[in-house]
């Protein structure tokens, strides 16, 4: 429980000009402070809880600071489970700032980052993974990321952790029975059962740790266009973005630097980068560009290798195709021109996915977009999929402990030695939901929040 007399206040809305700005208060003195600073248009003996009222916020002399809508929400049906008051002021920095100052003057304390949500956690309304989901939802930069956060906010992660923990507790019970009543439990059968259960829980946990999806949701995908000069990389960039973003000319070596633009593909945010055409060049500026292009391709989730269908395959094309890995999609561009290279010619050189396109006419672009959407798709597995890095690290450490327990049993160590590993796994799991998270862990989680949330 939080200190009931410590009442916090903050501006809960984003900075900058806007229609309204909300000052929020939470804590045992929220009602007293609210009653002191808010004067409803219709005089009332007693504020009804959860009722929005029109009125004014006044200063110590009774002068109006702002015209507001005010609401008092008494515990426990509130965000923090404490008494909460909100003052919906006019937007912009000034009004809300004055209203906040008034609340501080009356004894509220400026809230720390994430402190409202931290109180919701400390008061048991949400667990740690749900608190983190709130922050992820605010920071979501794509629909897929927002959906994943909502699943987590609705207890997807907590449910999975509870399930895995329950199964481990059952294994612990079996272990204890076999050590406490060795004459009643057949040791070998028990060991086999324990190993099978632990293996299954560990496999379940690993299946939920989709690090790739987590990263795509957090950071988005990187898609890089690569290819020799003049094959139409910049034209393809513009066609995918549906805007004239990159400079296109018939002069090889037009693009010098890496040019990056955001694009949403299949609900995921992706950074699409156009790069300098790859060739050996004496021009020092172009050489830097070529280097940057190589590095961009190294870190990419998808590399679009662009070929010019109207030109025979050159040695540098062939080299790029040879270096193609599972991230590559080959784009045979300039489909509208008379072909010097066919799809079959390319397939003879590489097993990579091939898209035939024309940046000039737009032919094949929708199919290329579909292929990209497939490449950056994240696992939609509904409940319990872990997408936060902190959760994945803890879950993987739990899985490792369980695998260590299995190895120990198989190496012939006594069964109760496995209990130590299982306990470690249980601890790691409960740190995900914050059940036994240390203050340091909790502080670290909430310090990434914004003020007012
Ligand atoms: N007919 C036709 N011409 C194209 C197509 N795509 C690109 N071009 C032309 O090919 C030339 C080179 O296009 P860019 O997009 O600048 O090629 P790039 O790969 O970015 O070239 P660098 O920046 O020099 O590496 C331009 O004259 C484009 O108009 C296409 O699909 N069909
Ligand atoms: Mg270019």
Short mmCIF file of C-alpha atoms and ligand atoms in Angstrom, two decimals:
data_model
loop_
_atom_site.label_atom_id
_atom_site.label_comp_id
_atom_site.label_asym_id
_atom_site.label_seq_id
_atom_site.Cartn_x
_atom_site.Cartn_y
_atom_site.Cartn_z
CA UNK A 1 0.00 0.00 0.00
CA UNK A 2 1.11 3.52 -0.70
CA UNK A 3 1.19 6.19 1.99
CA UNK A 4 -2.44 7.32 2.15
CA UNK A 5 -1.60 10.93 2.93
CA UNK A 6 0.92 11.39 0.17
CA UNK A 7 -1.14 12.93 -2.62
CA UNK A 8 0.45 13.28 -6.03
CA UNK A 9 -0.42 15.58 -8.91
CA UNK A 10 0.67 16.01 -12.53
CA UNK A 11 -0.48 17.15 -15.92
CA UNK A 12 -1.65 13.88 -17.49
CA UNK A 13 -1.97 15.05 -21.08
CA UNK A 14 0.84 15.61 -23.59
CA UNK A 15 2.65 18.94 -23.72
CA UNK A 16 1.85 21.47 -26.38
CA UNK A 17 -1.26 23.08 -27.78
CA UNK A 18 -4.42 21.00 -27.57
CA UNK A 19 -8.11 21.25 -26.84
CA UNK A 20 -7.87 20.24 -23.21
CA UNK A 21 -5.18 19.49 -20.67
CA UNK A 22 -5.90 17.29 -17.67
CA UNK A 23 -4.44 17.78 -14.22
CA UNK A 24 -4.72 14.61 -12.21
CA UNK A 25 -4.47 14.09 -8.45
CA UNK A 26 -4.28 10.82 -6.53
CA UNK A 27 -4.07 10.07 -2.83
CA UNK A 28 -5.82 10.46 0.48
CA UNK A 29 -5.95 14.25 0.28
CA UNK A 30 -7.17 14.40 -3.32
CA UNK A 31 -10.73 15.15 -2.25
CA UNK A 32 -9.72 17.86 0.22
CA UNK A 33 -7.46 19.58 -2.29
CA UNK A 34 -10.04 19.26 -5.07
CA UNK A 35 -12.77 20.75 -2.86
CA UNK A 36 -10.51 23.65 -1.99
CA UNK A 37 -9.53 24.60 -5.54
CA UNK A 38 -12.62 23.67 -7.58
CA UNK A 39 -15.78 25.74 -7.45
CA UNK A 40 -18.66 24.07 -9.27
CA UNK A 41 -21.12 26.29 -11.14
CA UNK A 42 -23.95 24.76 -9.12
CA UNK A 43 -23.23 24.86 -5.39
CA UNK A 44 -23.16 21.42 -3.80
CA UNK A 45 -22.96 20.22 -0.23
CA UNK A 46 -21.19 17.07 -1.24
CA UNK A 47 -19.48 15.94 -4.44
CA UNK A 48 -20.96 12.88 -6.03
CA UNK A 49 -18.26 10.39 -7.02
CA UNK A 50 -17.47 9.85 -10.71
CA UNK A 51 -19.61 12.78 -11.81
CA UNK A 52 -18.27 15.36 -14.22
CA UNK A 53 -19.07 18.93 -13.12
CA UNK A 54 -18.65 22.30 -14.78
CA UNK A 55 -16.95 25.02 -12.76
CA UNK A 56 -13.79 27.03 -12.09
CA UNK A 57 -10.43 26.53 -10.46
CA UNK A 58 -9.68 29.45 -8.19
CA UNK A 59 -6.54 30.77 -6.50
CA UNK A 60 -6.14 31.51 -2.77
CA UNK A 61 -7.97 34.82 -3.21
CA UNK A 62 -10.87 33.19 -4.99
CA UNK A 63 -9.93 34.53 -8.45
CA UNK A 64 -10.69 32.17 -11.32
CA UNK A 65 -7.57 30.58 -12.83
CA UNK A 66 -9.39 28.56 -15.48
CA UNK A 67 -12.81 27.38 -16.51
CA UNK A 68 -12.78 23.59 -16.18
CA UNK A 69 -14.69 20.34 -15.98
CA UNK A 70 -13.90 18.65 -12.68
CA UNK A 71 -14.46 15.12 -11.49
CA UNK A 72 -13.82 13.43 -8.18
CA UNK A 73 -13.50 9.65 -8.16
CA UNK A 74 -13.47 8.04 -4.74
CA UNK A 75 -11.55 4.83 -4.09
CA UNK A 76 -11.56 2.02 -4.89
CA UNK A 77 -12.99 2.21 -8.42
CA UNK A 78 -10.20 4.38 -9.78
CA UNK A 79 -7.01 4.01 -11.81
CA UNK A 80 -4.82 3.96 -8.69
CA UNK A 81 -7.41 2.53 -6.27
CA UNK A 82 -6.95 5.74 -4.29
CA UNK A 83 -9.16 8.84 -4.38
CA UNK A 84 -8.51 10.49 -7.71
CA UNK A 85 -9.52 13.95 -8.93
CA UNK A 86 -9.19 15.33 -12.43
CA UNK A 87 -9.45 18.88 -13.68
CA UNK A 88 -9.98 19.21 -17.41
CA UNK A 89 -8.52 22.62 -18.22
CA UNK A 90 -8.11 24.57 -21.42
CA UNK A 91 -5.24 23.19 -23.46
CA UNK A 92 -1.82 24.78 -23.76
CA UNK A 93 0.91 25.06 -21.19
CA UNK A 94 -0.35 27.99 -19.11
CA UNK A 95 -3.78 27.05 -17.72
CA UNK A 96 -2.88 23.52 -16.74
CA UNK A 97 0.40 24.76 -15.25
CA UNK A 98 -1.45 27.22 -13.03
CA UNK A 99 -3.99 24.62 -11.99
CA UNK A 100 -1.19 22.17 -11.15
CA UNK A 101 0.64 24.86 -9.14
CA UNK A 102 -2.55 25.50 -7.19
CA UNK A 103 -2.82 21.79 -6.32
CA UNK A 104 0.82 21.77 -5.18
CA UNK A 105 0.22 24.89 -3.08
CA UNK A 106 -2.61 23.04 -1.34
CA UNK A 107 -0.30 20.19 -0.36
CA UNK A 108 -0.09 17.82 -3.31
CA UNK A 109 3.33 16.64 -4.40
CA UNK A 110 4.56 16.57 -8.00
CA UNK A 111 4.20 12.99 -9.26
CA UNK A 112 7.26 11.11 -10.43
CA UNK A 113 7.34 9.45 -13.87
CA UNK A 114 4.85 6.58 -13.94
CA UNK A 115 3.82 7.14 -10.32
CA UNK A 116 0.06 6.89 -10.94
CA UNK A 117 0.53 3.51 -12.62
CA UNK A 118 3.04 2.50 -9.93
CA UNK A 119 0.34 3.13 -7.34
CA UNK A 120 -2.11 1.04 -9.34
CA UNK A 121 0.50 -1.73 -9.16
CA UNK A 122 1.41 -1.29 -5.47
CA UNK A 123 -2.28 -1.22 -4.56
CA UNK A 124 -2.80 -4.50 -6.40
CA UNK A 125 -5.06 -3.30 -9.21
CA UNK A 126 -2.66 -4.44 -11.94
CA UNK A 127 0.48 -6.55 -11.98
CA UNK A 128 3.86 -5.42 -13.25
CA UNK A 129 3.44 -6.86 -16.75
CA UNK A 130 0.12 -5.05 -17.06
CA UNK A 131 1.69 -1.79 -15.89
CA UNK A 132 4.35 -2.19 -18.55
CA UNK A 133 1.62 -2.82 -21.12
CA UNK A 134 0.14 0.59 -20.30
CA UNK A 135 3.44 2.19 -21.23
CA UNK A 136 3.86 0.06 -24.33
CA UNK A 137 0.39 1.02 -25.46
CA UNK A 138 1.19 4.73 -25.10
CA UNK A 139 4.44 4.25 -27.00
CA UNK A 140 3.04 1.92 -29.67
CA UNK A 141 4.01 3.06 -33.13
CA UNK A 142 1.94 0.57 -35.11
CA UNK A 143 -1.39 -1.19 -34.91
CA UNK A 144 0.31 -4.51 -34.31
CA UNK A 145 2.28 -3.08 -31.39
CA UNK A 146 -0.88 -1.56 -29.92
CA UNK A 147 -2.73 -4.88 -30.26
CA UNK A 148 0.09 -6.74 -28.54
CA UNK A 149 0.06 -4.21 -25.68
CA UNK A 150 -3.70 -4.54 -25.30
CA UNK A 151 -3.39 -8.34 -25.05
CA UNK A 152 -0.78 -7.86 -22.35
CA UNK A 153 -2.88 -5.23 -20.58
CA UNK A 154 -5.76 -7.68 -20.50
CA UNK A 155 -3.64 -10.14 -18.59
CA UNK A 156 -2.25 -12.30 -21.39
CA UNK A 157 1.22 -12.45 -19.87
CA UNK A 158 -0.05 -12.82 -16.31
CA UNK A 159 -2.26 -15.72 -17.32
CA UNK A 160 0.61 -17.55 -18.95
CA UNK A 161 2.91 -16.96 -15.96
CA UNK A 162 0.24 -18.25 -13.59
CA UNK A 163 -0.30 -21.36 -15.68
CA UNK A 164 3.40 -22.20 -15.93
CA UNK A 165 3.89 -21.54 -12.21
CA UNK A 166 0.96 -23.79 -11.28
CA UNK A 167 2.44 -26.62 -13.31
CA UNK A 168 5.82 -26.13 -11.63
CA UNK A 169 4.19 -26.14 -8.21
CA UNK A 170 2.64 -29.50 -9.08
CA UNK A 171 6.09 -30.82 -10.00
CA UNK A 172 7.43 -29.51 -6.70
CA UNK A 173 4.68 -31.40 -4.88
CA UNK A 174 5.66 -34.60 -6.66
CA UNK A 175 9.33 -34.01 -5.79
CA UNK A 176 8.52 -33.43 -2.16
CA UNK A 177 6.35 -36.53 -2.00
CA UNK A 178 9.13 -38.67 -3.40
CA UNK A 179 11.73 -37.34 -0.95
CA UNK A 180 9.40 -37.31 2.05
CA UNK A 181 7.80 -40.70 1.41
CA UNK A 182 10.44 -42.67 -0.48
CA UNK A 183 8.76 -45.96 0.41
CA UNK A 184 5.49 -44.90 -1.24
CA UNK A 185 6.78 -43.20 -4.39
CA UNK A 186 8.73 -45.20 -6.91
CA UNK A 187 11.82 -43.05 -7.47
CA UNK A 188 12.50 -43.93 -11.09
CA UNK A 189 8.92 -43.37 -12.20
CA UNK A 190 8.82 -40.08 -10.30
CA UNK A 191 12.06 -38.93 -11.92
CA UNK A 192 10.69 -39.72 -15.35
CA UNK A 193 7.48 -37.85 -14.65
CA UNK A 194 9.35 -34.84 -13.28
CA UNK A 195 11.66 -34.70 -16.31
CA UNK A 196 8.77 -34.96 -18.76
CA UNK A 197 6.83 -32.21 -16.98
CA UNK A 198 9.80 -29.88 -16.72
CA UNK A 199 10.72 -30.40 -20.36
CA UNK A 200 7.18 -29.62 -21.41
CA UNK A 201 6.97 -26.44 -19.31
CA UNK A 202 10.38 -25.27 -20.58
CA UNK A 203 9.32 -25.90 -24.18
CA UNK A 204 6.08 -23.98 -23.58
CA UNK A 205 7.99 -21.05 -22.18
CA UNK A 206 10.43 -21.01 -25.09
CA UNK A 207 7.54 -21.10 -27.54
CA UNK A 208 6.21 -17.91 -25.99
CA UNK A 209 9.53 -16.09 -26.27
CA UNK A 210 9.29 -14.78 -29.76
CA UNK A 211 12.23 -12.39 -29.67
CA UNK A 212 11.89 -11.50 -33.32
CA UNK A 213 8.26 -10.40 -33.00
CA UNK A 214 9.12 -8.50 -29.84
CA UNK A 215 11.81 -6.56 -31.63
CA UNK A 216 9.63 -5.88 -34.68
CA UNK A 217 6.87 -4.55 -32.45
CA UNK A 218 9.24 -2.41 -30.41
CA UNK A 219 11.55 -1.10 -33.07
CA UNK A 220 9.81 -1.82 -36.36
CA UNK A 221 11.38 -3.58 -39.32
CA UNK A 222 14.28 -2.43 -41.47
CA UNK A 223 13.95 -2.96 -45.22
CA UNK A 224 16.90 -2.02 -47.40
CA UNK A 225 17.08 -1.63 -51.18
CA UNK A 226 20.36 -2.83 -52.64
CA UNK A 227 21.70 -3.29 -56.15
CA UNK A 228 24.11 -1.89 -58.66
CA UNK A 229 23.69 1.68 -59.97
CA UNK A 230 20.79 2.59 -62.25
CA UNK A 231 18.75 -0.59 -61.74
CA UNK A 232 15.90 1.50 -60.28
CA UNK A 233 16.29 1.30 -56.47
CA UNK A 234 15.24 4.90 -55.93
CA UNK A 235 12.36 4.48 -58.38
CA UNK A 236 11.24 1.41 -56.46
CA UNK A 237 11.52 3.30 -53.16
CA UNK A 238 9.22 5.98 -54.58
CA UNK A 239 6.80 3.39 -55.94
CA UNK A 240 6.58 1.62 -52.55
CA UNK A 241 6.09 4.92 -50.73
CA UNK A 242 3.75 6.17 -53.42
CA UNK A 243 5.54 9.53 -53.42
CA UNK A 244 8.49 11.13 -55.20
CA UNK A 245 10.84 10.92 -52.25
CA UNK A 246 14.17 9.87 -53.75
CA UNK A 247 15.91 11.55 -56.68
CA UNK A 248 15.74 9.45 -59.82
CA UNK A 249 17.91 10.08 -62.90
CA UNK A 250 19.36 7.97 -65.67
CA UNK A 251 22.85 8.79 -64.38
CA UNK A 252 24.39 5.81 -62.54
CA UNK A 253 25.50 6.86 -59.05
CA UNK A 254 22.62 9.26 -58.42
CA UNK A 255 21.96 8.18 -54.86
CA UNK A 256 24.89 8.85 -52.55
CA UNK A 257 23.63 8.62 -48.99
CA UNK A 258 21.23 6.22 -47.30
CA UNK A 259 17.74 7.69 -47.51
CA UNK A 260 15.23 6.36 -45.00
CA UNK A 261 11.48 6.78 -44.88
CA UNK A 262 8.79 5.25 -42.66
CA UNK A 263 6.16 3.03 -44.15
CA UNK A 264 3.47 0.88 -42.54
CA UNK A 265 3.31 -2.65 -43.88
CA UNK A 266 0.78 -5.14 -42.58
CA UNK A 267 0.27 -3.10 -39.38
CA UNK A 268 3.99 -2.94 -38.65
CA UNK A 269 6.13 0.16 -38.91
CA UNK A 270 9.06 -0.33 -41.25
CA UNK A 271 11.96 1.87 -42.19
CA UNK A 272 12.55 1.62 -45.91
CA UNK A 273 16.06 2.65 -46.96
CA UNK A 274 17.27 3.52 -50.43
CA UNK A 275 21.01 3.21 -50.84
CA UNK A 276 23.81 4.08 -53.22
CA UNK A 277 24.29 1.67 -56.12
CA UNK A 278 27.02 -0.86 -55.37
CA UNK A 279 30.06 -0.52 -57.62
CA UNK A 280 33.77 0.09 -57.39
CA UNK A 281 34.26 3.78 -57.74
CA UNK A 282 37.06 6.34 -57.47
CA UNK A 283 34.69 9.04 -56.28
CA UNK A 284 35.36 9.36 -52.53
CA UNK A 285 31.82 10.54 -51.74
CA UNK A 286 30.22 7.73 -53.66
CA UNK A 287 32.58 5.26 -52.00
CA UNK A 288 31.37 6.30 -48.56
CA UNK A 289 27.81 5.89 -49.84
CA UNK A 290 28.57 2.38 -51.09
CA UNK A 291 30.04 1.50 -47.69
CA UNK A 292 26.98 2.81 -45.91
CA UNK A 293 24.77 0.83 -48.26
CA UNK A 294 26.60 -2.38 -47.34
CA UNK A 295 26.27 -1.67 -43.63
CA UNK A 296 22.56 -0.85 -43.94
CA UNK A 297 21.99 -4.15 -45.72
CA UNK A 298 23.84 -6.04 -42.99
CA UNK A 299 21.45 -4.83 -40.27
CA UNK A 300 18.25 -5.19 -42.30
CA UNK A 301 15.34 -7.58 -41.74
CA UNK A 302 14.63 -7.67 -45.45
CA UNK A 303 17.07 -6.89 -48.27
CA UNK A 304 15.50 -6.08 -51.61
CA UNK A 305 18.07 -6.97 -54.24
CA UNK A 306 17.13 -4.99 -57.32
CA UNK A 307 18.06 -6.15 -60.82
CA UNK A 308 17.51 -4.41 -64.16
CA UNK A 309 15.60 -6.79 -66.44
CA UNK A 310 16.68 -4.85 -69.51
CA UNK A 311 20.38 -5.43 -68.83
CA UNK A 312 22.26 -8.71 -68.82
CA UNK A 313 23.27 -9.87 -65.35
CA UNK A 314 26.60 -8.28 -64.51
CA UNK A 315 29.35 -9.66 -62.31
CA UNK A 316 28.28 -7.34 -59.45
CA UNK A 317 24.65 -8.51 -59.80
CA UNK A 318 25.85 -12.10 -59.60
CA UNK A 319 27.95 -11.30 -56.54
CA UNK A 320 24.96 -9.76 -54.77
CA UNK A 321 22.83 -12.78 -55.66
CA UNK A 322 25.46 -15.13 -54.31
CA UNK A 323 25.51 -13.22 -51.02
CA UNK A 324 21.70 -13.42 -50.73
CA UNK A 325 20.50 -15.08 -47.53
CA UNK A 326 17.03 -15.81 -46.19
CA UNK A 327 16.41 -12.07 -45.75
CA UNK A 328 16.65 -11.43 -49.48
CA UNK A 329 13.85 -10.72 -51.92
CA UNK A 330 15.03 -10.29 -55.50
CA UNK A 331 13.19 -7.60 -57.47
CA UNK A 332 13.52 -7.96 -61.21
CA UNK A 333 12.72 -4.37 -62.20
CA UNK A 334 11.91 -2.64 -65.50
CA UNK A 335 9.46 -5.36 -66.46
CA UNK A 336 8.01 -2.88 -68.97
CA UNK A 337 11.18 -2.88 -71.10
CA UNK A 338 12.37 -5.55 -73.48
CA UNK A 339 13.84 -8.30 -71.34
CA UNK A 340 17.52 -9.16 -71.35
CA UNK A 341 17.08 -11.25 -68.21
CA UNK A 342 14.13 -13.51 -67.45
CA UNK A 343 12.80 -14.78 -64.15
CA UNK A 344 14.19 -18.22 -65.04
CA UNK A 345 17.68 -16.76 -65.54
CA UNK A 346 17.50 -15.34 -62.01
CA UNK A 347 16.09 -18.55 -60.53
CA UNK A 348 19.03 -20.42 -62.02
CA UNK A 349 21.30 -18.27 -59.86
CA UNK A 350 19.43 -18.03 -56.57
CA UNK A 351 16.73 -19.71 -54.57
CA UNK A 352 15.62 -16.38 -53.07
CA UNK A 353 12.03 -15.21 -53.49
CA UNK A 354 11.61 -13.35 -56.76
CA UNK A 355 9.23 -10.47 -57.56
CA UNK A 356 8.89 -9.13 -61.06
CA UNK A 357 8.09 -5.42 -60.96
CA UNK A 358 8.10 -2.21 -62.88
CA UNK A 359 8.71 0.87 -60.78
CA UNK A 360 7.72 2.90 -63.82
CA UNK A 361 4.26 1.39 -64.41
CA UNK A 362 3.58 0.06 -60.90
CA UNK A 363 3.19 -3.50 -62.17
CA UNK A 364 4.00 -6.07 -59.49
CA UNK A 365 4.23 -3.47 -56.69
CA UNK A 366 1.13 -4.76 -54.81
CA UNK A 367 2.56 -8.30 -54.90
CA UNK A 368 5.90 -6.99 -53.62
CA UNK A 369 4.07 -5.21 -50.79
CA UNK A 370 2.33 -8.48 -49.90
CA UNK A 371 5.64 -10.30 -49.82
CA UNK A 372 7.05 -7.60 -47.52
CA UNK A 373 4.01 -7.86 -45.25
CA UNK A 374 4.62 -11.61 -44.95
CA UNK A 375 8.29 -10.99 -44.15
CA UNK A 376 7.66 -8.53 -41.32
CA UNK A 377 4.55 -10.23 -39.93
CA UNK A 378 4.61 -10.83 -36.20
CA UNK A 379 3.18 -13.82 -34.48
CA UNK A 380 -0.48 -13.18 -33.77
CA UNK A 381 -0.72 -15.95 -31.22
CA UNK A 382 -3.22 -14.45 -28.87
CA UNK A 383 -2.62 -15.07 -25.20
CA UNK A 384 0.60 -14.93 -23.35
CA UNK A 385 2.97 -14.19 -26.21
CA UNK A 386 5.79 -12.27 -24.61
CA UNK A 387 6.79 -9.14 -26.44
CA UNK A 388 8.63 -7.12 -23.78
CA UNK A 389 12.38 -7.64 -23.61
CA UNK A 390 12.34 -7.81 -19.80
CA UNK A 391 9.75 -10.59 -19.85
CA UNK A 392 11.59 -12.56 -22.51
CA UNK A 393 14.86 -12.44 -20.58
CA UNK A 394 13.20 -13.64 -17.38
CA UNK A 395 11.23 -16.35 -19.16
CA UNK A 396 14.31 -17.66 -20.94
CA UNK A 397 16.21 -17.76 -17.66
CA UNK A 398 13.31 -19.77 -16.18
CA UNK A 399 13.45 -22.19 -19.12
CA UNK A 400 17.21 -22.57 -18.64
CA UNK A 401 16.78 -23.38 -14.95
CA UNK A 402 14.22 -26.05 -15.83
CA UNK A 403 16.49 -27.55 -18.47
CA UNK A 404 19.31 -27.58 -15.91
CA UNK A 405 17.02 -29.45 -13.52
CA UNK A 406 16.31 -32.08 -16.18
CA UNK A 407 20.01 -32.48 -16.92
CA UNK A 408 20.75 -32.88 -13.22
CA UNK A 409 18.16 -35.62 -12.82
CA UNK A 410 19.37 -37.40 -15.94
CA UNK A 411 22.95 -37.21 -14.64
CA UNK A 412 21.74 -39.07 -11.57
CA UNK A 413 21.67 -36.27 -8.98
CA UNK A 414 19.07 -36.76 -6.28
CA UNK A 415 15.61 -35.48 -7.12
CA UNK A 416 15.54 -32.82 -4.44
CA UNK A 417 18.52 -31.08 -6.08
CA UNK A 418 16.17 -30.28 -8.95
CA UNK A 419 13.97 -28.37 -6.52
CA UNK A 420 16.59 -25.62 -6.29
CA UNK A 421 16.46 -25.07 -10.05
CA UNK A 422 12.68 -25.18 -10.12
CA UNK A 423 12.50 -22.62 -7.35
CA UNK A 424 14.79 -20.38 -9.38
CA UNK A 425 12.52 -20.74 -12.38
CA UNK A 426 9.48 -19.88 -10.25
CA UNK A 427 11.23 -16.78 -8.97
CA UNK A 428 12.12 -15.60 -12.47
CA UNK A 429 8.51 -16.12 -13.57
CA UNK A 430 7.09 -14.21 -10.64
CA UNK A 431 9.44 -11.33 -11.38
CA UNK A 432 7.61 -10.92 -14.69
CA UNK A 433 4.35 -10.13 -12.93
CA UNK A 434 6.22 -8.33 -10.17
CA UNK A 435 5.11 -10.63 -7.36
CA UNK A 436 8.54 -10.78 -5.84
CA UNK A 437 10.25 -8.06 -7.83
CA UNK A 438 12.72 -6.05 -5.79
CA UNK A 439 12.25 -2.33 -5.33
CA UNK A 440 15.14 -1.75 -7.73
CA UNK A 441 13.37 -3.71 -10.48
CA UNK A 442 10.10 -1.91 -9.86
CA UNK A 443 11.81 1.48 -9.88
CA UNK A 444 13.59 0.62 -13.11
CA UNK A 445 10.34 -0.35 -14.80
CA UNK A 446 8.49 2.79 -13.77
CA UNK A 447 11.37 5.17 -14.46
CA UNK A 448 10.80 4.58 -18.18
CA UNK A 449 7.26 5.95 -17.87
CA UNK A 450 6.20 9.50 -18.59
CA UNK A 451 5.08 11.97 -15.94
CA UNK A 452 1.31 11.99 -15.52
CA UNK A 453 0.77 8.30 -16.30
N1 LIG B 1 11.41 1.78 -68.08
C1 LIG B 1 11.71 1.78 -66.79
N2 LIG B 1 12.65 2.59 -66.33
C2 LIG B 1 12.93 2.57 -65.00
C3 LIG B 1 12.23 1.72 -64.11
N3 LIG B 1 12.72 1.92 -62.86
C4 LIG B 1 13.67 2.86 -62.99
N4 LIG B 1 13.80 3.25 -64.26
C5 LIG B 1 14.76 4.26 -64.81
O1 LIG B 1 16.08 3.82 -64.52
C6 LIG B 1 16.91 4.94 -64.23
C7 LIG B 1 17.60 4.77 -62.90
O2 LIG B 1 16.63 4.80 -61.88
P1 LIG B 1 17.00 5.07 -60.37
O3 LIG B 1 15.79 4.80 -59.59
O4 LIG B 1 17.64 6.40 -60.22
O5 LIG B 1 18.08 3.94 -60.14
P2 LIG B 1 18.97 3.66 -58.85
O6 LIG B 1 19.11 2.20 -58.74
O7 LIG B 1 18.43 4.38 -57.69
O8 LIG B 1 20.36 4.27 -59.28
P3 LIG B 1 21.56 4.82 -58.35
O9 LIG B 1 20.97 5.78 -57.38
O10 LIG B 1 22.44 5.48 -59.32
O11 LIG B 1 22.20 3.66 -57.71
C8 LIG B 1 16.02 6.17 -64.31
O12 LIG B 1 16.14 6.75 -65.59
C9 LIG B 1 14.63 5.60 -64.12
O13 LIG B 1 13.62 6.38 -64.72
C10 LIG B 1 11.23 0.86 -64.66
O14 LIG B 1 10.57 0.06 -63.98
N5 LIG B 1 11.03 0.92 -66.01
MG1 LIG B 2 19.17 5.80 -56.51
#
